[in-house]
Short mmCIF file of C-alpha atoms and ligand atoms in Angstrom, two decimals:
data_model
loop_
_atom_site.label_atom_id
_atom_site.label_comp_id
_atom_site.label_asym_id
_atom_site.label_seq_id
_atom_site.Cartn_x
_atom_site.Cartn_y
_atom_site.Cartn_z
CA MET A 12 0.00 0.00 0.00
CA ASP A 13 0.98 3.64 -0.39
CA TYR A 14 1.44 5.93 2.62
CA ARG A 15 -0.80 8.49 0.86
CA GLU A 16 -3.78 6.26 1.76
CA PHE A 17 -3.46 7.60 5.33
CA TYR A 18 -4.38 11.09 4.15
CA ASP A 19 -6.88 12.71 6.57
CA LYS A 20 -7.18 9.52 8.71
CA ASP A 21 -7.46 9.39 12.52
CA ILE A 22 -5.04 7.23 14.51
CA VAL A 23 -7.04 6.32 17.61
CA SER A 24 -6.26 2.64 18.21
CA ILE A 25 -3.71 0.25 16.79
CA ARG A 26 -6.66 -2.10 16.17
CA ASP A 27 -7.73 0.28 13.40
CA LEU A 28 -4.57 -0.60 11.44
CA SER A 29 -3.73 -3.73 9.46
CA ARG A 30 -0.32 -5.39 9.37
CA GLU A 31 0.20 -3.97 5.87
CA GLN A 32 -0.64 -0.45 7.04
CA ILE A 33 1.75 -0.76 10.00
CA GLU A 34 4.53 -1.95 7.68
CA THR A 35 3.89 1.02 5.38
CA ILE A 36 4.37 3.47 8.26
CA LEU A 37 7.51 1.64 9.44
CA ASP A 38 9.01 1.75 5.93
CA LEU A 39 8.30 5.47 5.67
CA SER A 40 9.80 6.00 9.15
CA GLU A 41 13.05 4.50 7.90
CA GLU A 42 13.15 7.11 5.13
CA MET A 43 12.58 9.87 7.69
CA ILE A 44 15.69 9.11 9.73
CA PRO A 45 18.09 11.53 7.96
CA ILE A 46 15.52 14.33 8.39
CA ALA A 47 14.88 13.31 12.01
CA LYS A 48 18.60 13.58 12.71
CA GLY A 49 18.86 16.98 11.01
CA GLU A 50 21.15 15.60 8.28
CA LYS A 51 18.63 16.45 5.57
CA ARG A 52 16.21 19.42 5.44
CA SER A 53 12.55 19.17 4.50
CA LYS A 54 9.68 21.64 4.06
CA MET A 55 7.13 19.01 3.04
CA LEU A 56 4.58 20.23 5.60
CA ASP A 57 5.21 23.94 5.09
CA GLY A 58 2.10 25.92 6.02
CA ARG A 59 0.46 23.09 7.99
CA ILE A 60 -0.32 23.43 11.71
CA VAL A 61 -0.17 20.64 14.28
CA GLY A 62 -2.27 21.15 17.44
CA ASN A 63 -0.65 19.41 20.43
CA LEU A 64 -3.17 19.03 23.27
CA PHE A 65 -1.57 17.39 26.27
CA PHE A 66 -3.86 17.16 29.29
CA GLU A 67 -1.47 14.76 31.08
CA PRO A 68 2.28 15.10 31.65
CA SER A 69 4.57 14.04 28.81
CA THR A 70 8.18 14.54 27.80
CA ARG A 71 8.78 12.16 24.90
CA THR A 72 5.44 12.12 23.10
CA ARG A 73 4.81 15.86 23.21
CA LEU A 74 8.34 16.94 22.33
CA SER A 75 8.89 14.28 19.67
CA PHE A 76 5.63 15.27 17.93
CA GLU A 77 6.77 18.88 18.13
CA SER A 78 10.23 18.04 16.83
CA ALA A 79 8.74 15.87 14.06
CA ALA A 80 6.46 18.73 12.96
CA HIS A 81 9.30 21.29 12.93
CA ARG A 82 11.64 18.93 11.07
CA LEU A 83 9.01 18.75 8.30
CA GLY A 84 8.41 22.50 8.18
CA ALA A 85 5.04 22.52 10.00
CA ASP A 86 4.09 24.91 12.80
CA VAL A 87 2.86 23.76 16.20
CA ILE A 88 0.30 25.24 18.57
CA ASP A 89 0.16 23.56 21.91
CA VAL A 90 -1.44 23.25 25.31
CA SER A 91 0.30 21.35 28.08
CA GLN A 92 -1.80 22.35 31.09
CA VAL A 93 -5.55 22.13 31.57
CA SER A 94 -5.32 25.17 33.87
CA ALA A 95 -4.19 27.27 30.89
CA THR A 96 -7.34 26.49 28.90
CA SER A 97 -11.02 27.35 29.20
CA ILE A 98 -11.62 23.78 30.40
CA SER A 99 -10.71 25.26 33.80
CA LYS A 100 -13.80 27.53 33.37
CA GLY A 101 -16.00 24.53 32.65
CA GLU A 102 -15.76 24.16 28.86
CA THR A 103 -16.27 20.56 27.73
CA LEU A 104 -13.63 18.49 25.99
CA ALA A 105 -15.87 18.28 22.92
CA ASP A 106 -16.12 22.08 22.61
CA THR A 107 -12.39 22.46 23.22
CA ILE A 108 -11.70 20.00 20.41
CA ARG A 109 -14.08 21.86 18.07
CA MET A 110 -12.16 25.09 18.74
CA VAL A 111 -8.68 23.62 18.30
CA ASP A 112 -9.95 21.86 15.16
CA ALA A 113 -10.62 25.29 13.69
CA TYR A 114 -7.08 26.46 14.47
CA CYS A 115 -4.96 23.59 13.08
CA ASP A 116 -4.79 20.74 10.53
CA VAL A 117 -4.30 17.76 12.86
CA ILE A 118 -4.90 17.32 16.60
CA VAL A 119 -2.53 15.27 18.75
CA LEU A 120 -4.34 14.50 22.02
CA ARG A 121 -3.16 13.07 25.33
CA HIS A 122 -5.86 12.79 27.95
CA PRO A 123 -6.28 11.03 31.31
CA TYR A 124 -9.57 9.38 30.30
CA GLU A 125 -9.83 6.24 28.21
CA GLY A 126 -11.98 6.96 25.17
CA ALA A 127 -11.11 10.68 25.00
CA ALA A 128 -9.30 10.33 21.66
CA ARG A 129 -12.28 8.49 20.12
CA LEU A 130 -14.60 11.24 21.32
CA ALA A 131 -12.25 13.87 19.87
CA ALA A 132 -12.11 12.05 16.53
CA ASN A 133 -15.91 11.98 16.43
CA VAL A 134 -16.26 15.75 16.86
CA SER A 135 -13.21 16.94 14.92
CA GLU A 136 -13.31 17.56 11.17
CA ASN A 137 -9.53 17.30 11.00
CA PRO A 138 -7.74 14.05 11.89
CA VAL A 139 -6.97 13.17 15.52
CA ILE A 140 -3.94 11.22 16.70
CA ASN A 141 -4.24 9.49 20.08
CA ALA A 142 -1.11 10.32 22.10
CA GLY A 143 -2.29 8.21 25.06
CA ASP A 144 -5.75 8.02 26.66
CA GLY A 145 -5.68 7.03 30.32
CA ALA A 146 -4.97 3.34 30.75
CA GLY A 147 -6.46 2.78 27.28
CA SER A 148 -3.99 2.83 24.41
CA HIS A 149 -0.98 4.61 22.93
CA PRO A 150 -0.85 3.64 19.25
CA THR A 151 2.02 5.92 18.17
CA GLN A 152 4.15 4.45 20.97
CA THR A 153 3.33 1.01 19.54
CA LEU A 154 4.55 2.07 16.11
CA LEU A 155 7.85 3.35 17.48
CA ASP A 156 8.21 0.21 19.62
CA LEU A 157 7.74 -1.97 16.53
CA PHE A 158 10.16 0.23 14.59
CA THR A 159 12.78 -0.24 17.32
CA MET A 160 12.28 -4.01 17.35
CA LYS A 161 12.46 -4.21 13.58
CA ARG A 162 15.69 -2.19 13.43
CA SER A 163 17.28 -4.33 16.16
CA LYS A 164 16.01 -7.75 15.13
CA GLU A 165 15.74 -7.36 11.32
CA SER A 166 12.29 -8.96 11.28
CA LEU A 167 9.24 -8.63 13.49
CA ASP A 168 8.00 -12.13 12.75
CA GLY A 169 7.79 -14.70 15.54
CA LEU A 170 9.67 -12.77 18.22
CA ASN A 171 9.57 -14.07 21.78
CA ILE A 172 8.58 -11.05 23.87
CA ALA A 173 8.38 -10.86 27.65
CA MET A 174 6.49 -7.86 29.06
CA VAL A 175 7.25 -6.99 32.65
CA GLY A 176 5.74 -4.73 35.29
CA ASP A 177 2.40 -2.95 35.26
CA LEU A 178 0.41 -4.71 32.58
CA LYS A 179 -2.91 -3.65 34.10
CA TYR A 180 -2.60 0.12 33.82
CA GLY A 181 0.21 0.37 31.22
CA ARG A 182 -1.42 1.62 28.02
CA THR A 183 1.74 1.05 25.97
CA VAL A 184 1.53 -2.70 26.43
CA HIS A 185 -2.22 -2.73 25.79
CA SER A 186 -1.60 -1.34 22.31
CA LEU A 187 1.61 -3.22 21.65
CA VAL A 188 0.22 -6.72 22.21
CA ASP A 189 -2.47 -6.13 19.59
CA ALA A 190 0.12 -5.25 16.99
CA LEU A 191 2.51 -8.05 17.94
CA THR A 192 -0.13 -10.71 17.40
CA MET A 193 -0.27 -9.58 13.75
CA PHE A 194 3.39 -10.60 13.51
CA GLY A 195 3.04 -14.02 15.19
CA ALA A 196 4.78 -13.02 18.43
CA LYS A 197 5.05 -15.37 21.40
CA LEU A 198 4.00 -13.28 24.39
CA THR A 199 4.84 -13.75 28.06
CA PHE A 200 3.26 -11.45 30.65
CA VAL A 201 5.31 -11.08 33.83
CA ALA A 202 3.49 -9.26 36.63
CA PRO A 203 2.15 -9.72 40.13
CA GLU A 204 -1.40 -11.06 39.95
CA SER A 205 -2.88 -7.64 40.79
CA LEU A 206 -1.10 -6.03 37.80
CA GLN A 207 -1.60 -8.77 35.20
CA MET A 208 -2.89 -7.99 31.72
CA PRO A 209 -6.67 -7.25 31.79
CA GLU A 210 -8.73 -10.34 31.02
CA ASP A 211 -10.57 -8.73 28.08
CA ILE A 212 -7.24 -8.09 26.35
CA VAL A 213 -6.05 -11.66 27.00
CA GLU A 214 -9.34 -12.99 25.58
CA HIS A 215 -8.96 -10.73 22.52
CA LEU A 216 -5.44 -12.08 21.95
CA LYS A 217 -6.72 -15.66 22.20
CA SER A 218 -9.41 -14.91 19.63
CA LYS A 219 -6.55 -13.86 17.31
CA GLY A 220 -4.71 -17.16 17.88
CA CYS A 221 -2.18 -15.95 20.46
CA THR A 222 -2.27 -17.56 23.92
CA PRO A 223 0.11 -15.66 26.20
CA VAL A 224 1.99 -17.24 29.09
CA GLN A 225 1.22 -15.43 32.36
CA THR A 226 3.60 -15.62 35.31
CA ALA A 227 5.00 -13.59 38.21
CA SER A 228 8.52 -14.97 37.78
CA LEU A 229 10.89 -13.07 35.50
CA GLU A 230 13.74 -15.46 36.37
CA ASP A 231 11.80 -18.35 34.80
CA VAL A 232 11.37 -16.67 31.41
CA ILE A 233 14.25 -14.25 30.84
CA SER A 234 16.56 -16.75 29.13
CA ASP A 235 14.08 -17.38 26.27
CA ALA A 236 13.20 -13.75 25.49
CA ASP A 237 14.27 -11.90 22.34
CA VAL A 238 12.82 -8.68 23.76
CA LEU A 239 12.28 -7.71 27.40
CA TYR A 240 9.71 -4.89 27.44
CA VAL A 241 9.83 -3.28 30.87
CA THR A 242 7.13 -0.91 32.15
CA ARG A 243 6.83 1.52 35.03
CA ILE A 244 4.24 0.82 37.71
CA GLN A 245 1.70 3.56 36.98
CA LYS A 246 1.35 5.07 40.45
CA GLU A 247 -0.99 7.81 39.23
CA ARG A 248 -3.63 5.28 38.11
CA PHE A 249 -3.97 3.40 41.44
CA PRO A 250 -7.23 4.26 43.20
CA ASP A 251 -5.59 3.38 46.57
CA PRO A 252 -1.96 4.42 47.35
CA ALA A 253 -1.67 1.44 49.75
CA GLU A 254 -2.16 -0.89 46.77
CA TYR A 255 0.70 0.84 44.95
CA ASP A 256 2.98 0.40 48.00
CA LYS A 257 2.33 -3.36 47.88
CA VAL A 258 3.73 -3.73 44.33
CA ALA A 259 6.26 -0.86 44.03
CA GLY A 260 9.75 -2.16 43.26
CA THR A 261 8.58 -5.71 42.45
CA TYR A 262 10.93 -6.00 39.43
CA ARG A 263 14.32 -4.44 38.91
CA ILE A 264 16.43 -5.34 35.90
CA ASP A 265 20.16 -5.23 36.60
CA ASN A 266 23.30 -6.66 35.02
CA ALA A 267 23.27 -9.75 37.25
CA MET A 268 19.81 -10.63 35.98
CA LEU A 269 20.84 -10.01 32.37
CA ARG A 270 23.55 -12.67 32.62
CA GLU A 271 20.73 -15.21 32.16
CA ALA A 272 19.53 -13.52 28.95
CA LYS A 273 20.44 -14.24 25.32
CA LYS A 274 23.41 -12.16 24.17
CA ASP A 275 21.25 -10.32 21.62
CA MET A 276 18.17 -9.91 23.82
CA ILE A 277 17.13 -6.25 23.85
CA VAL A 278 15.68 -4.34 26.80
CA MET A 279 13.01 -1.80 25.90
CA HIS A 280 11.02 0.63 28.05
CA PRO A 281 8.57 3.34 26.91
CA LEU A 282 10.02 5.59 29.68
CA PRO A 283 9.96 7.34 32.03
CA ARG A 284 11.63 4.75 34.25
CA ILE A 285 11.73 5.05 38.00
CA ASP A 286 13.73 2.17 39.49
CA GLU A 287 12.74 -0.79 37.32
CA ILE A 288 15.95 -0.71 35.24
CA ALA A 289 19.25 -0.13 37.06
CA PRO A 290 21.37 2.64 35.45
CA GLU A 291 24.22 0.11 34.98
CA VAL A 292 22.11 -1.55 32.25
CA ASP A 293 22.30 1.65 30.16
CA ASN A 294 25.88 0.83 29.18
CA THR A 295 25.15 -2.70 27.97
CA GLU A 296 24.40 -3.87 24.43
CA HIS A 297 20.96 -4.92 25.70
CA ALA A 298 19.76 -1.35 26.39
CA LYS A 299 17.58 0.03 23.59
CA TYR A 300 15.28 2.40 25.47
CA PHE A 301 17.01 5.68 24.59
CA GLU A 302 17.21 4.71 20.93
CA GLN A 303 13.54 3.73 21.24
CA ALA A 304 12.69 7.22 22.53
CA PHE A 305 14.57 8.83 19.61
CA ASN A 306 12.62 6.62 17.21
CA GLY A 307 9.53 8.54 18.22
CA ILE A 308 10.68 11.32 15.91
CA PRO A 309 10.96 9.46 12.56
CA VAL A 310 7.81 7.45 13.30
CA ARG A 311 5.77 10.55 14.17
CA MET A 312 7.20 12.31 11.13
CA ALA A 313 5.97 9.41 9.00
CA LEU A 314 2.51 9.70 10.56
CA LEU A 315 2.29 13.49 10.13
CA CYS A 316 3.56 13.25 6.55
CA SER A 317 1.01 10.54 5.67
CA ILE A 318 -1.96 12.15 7.42
CA LEU A 319 -1.28 15.71 6.23
CA GLY A 320 -0.49 14.81 2.62
CA GLY A 321 3.28 15.36 2.63
CA GLU A 322 5.34 14.21 -0.34
CA LEU A 323 8.77 12.65 0.09
N1 CP B 24 6.54 6.97 26.40
C1 CP B 24 5.82 8.08 26.71
O1 CP B 24 4.64 8.18 26.40
O2 CP B 24 6.53 9.04 27.39
P1 CP B 24 5.93 10.45 27.82
O3 CP B 24 4.87 10.17 28.86
O4 CP B 24 7.09 11.22 28.37
O5 CP B 24 5.32 11.09 26.61
#
């Protein structure tokens, strides 16, 4: 397929994309790398405006969308605090989206509530990109995660992937598992019982022919993994702080633990990390998380180019 088929399309959930569509975006992302690194200049989105609406904290997603837009010659208008908008006076999200829709060509939305991006896409004339909705999904993170795996492992097919940490509230893994099943991944979910992958997602995976292994023991599975995808325990989503205290610090990846891993096993993390990966791991060949964060730029450039009608 041609990336131009994404023109004017929303990106709300990774489930809205086929394997072929994902591969098209990943191929285009590869072509964006020299522009993402500043080695090549582009004005392909000259005159277009990206509206970044971030109603939850973000470093990587917000700034990499902004960087991606600038690298392609687009302008950015942005909001990073609810208190700076008329939402603080009582305006609804739907009306806010209608207004921003009138001021830009594509809306990038991060919001604390699951379903917010779908609502925004329903009221906006211009396309909406979901930059994370509560514990729901984070489809652009999934695309950059896949891009990182593909660049490290050559092929995405049949990888053995262990996901560790907060699988209940971690929206990155909720999106990622959907995409990985399209590539025949073998999935292992490592979490304490209270933070295991939600049952509806596990059932959905089974309906697609993927039956994940679920365990609390990382030691039992680390030696077979091609990719160890580590997640932060999402303190801000726990209704009861005492429940967070029970699971905080459950897993910590360090060099001693990595001695059991395959030599070419990669460690990924959507970041931010707190204490779940020891800093000593950063200097090993396993560590891919900073490269992964950089990959947000070419992947988001590929999305903006496709959705806004850019030409390579
Ligand atoms: N991975 C990710 O979404 O990071 P931010 O919360 O910093 O955007």
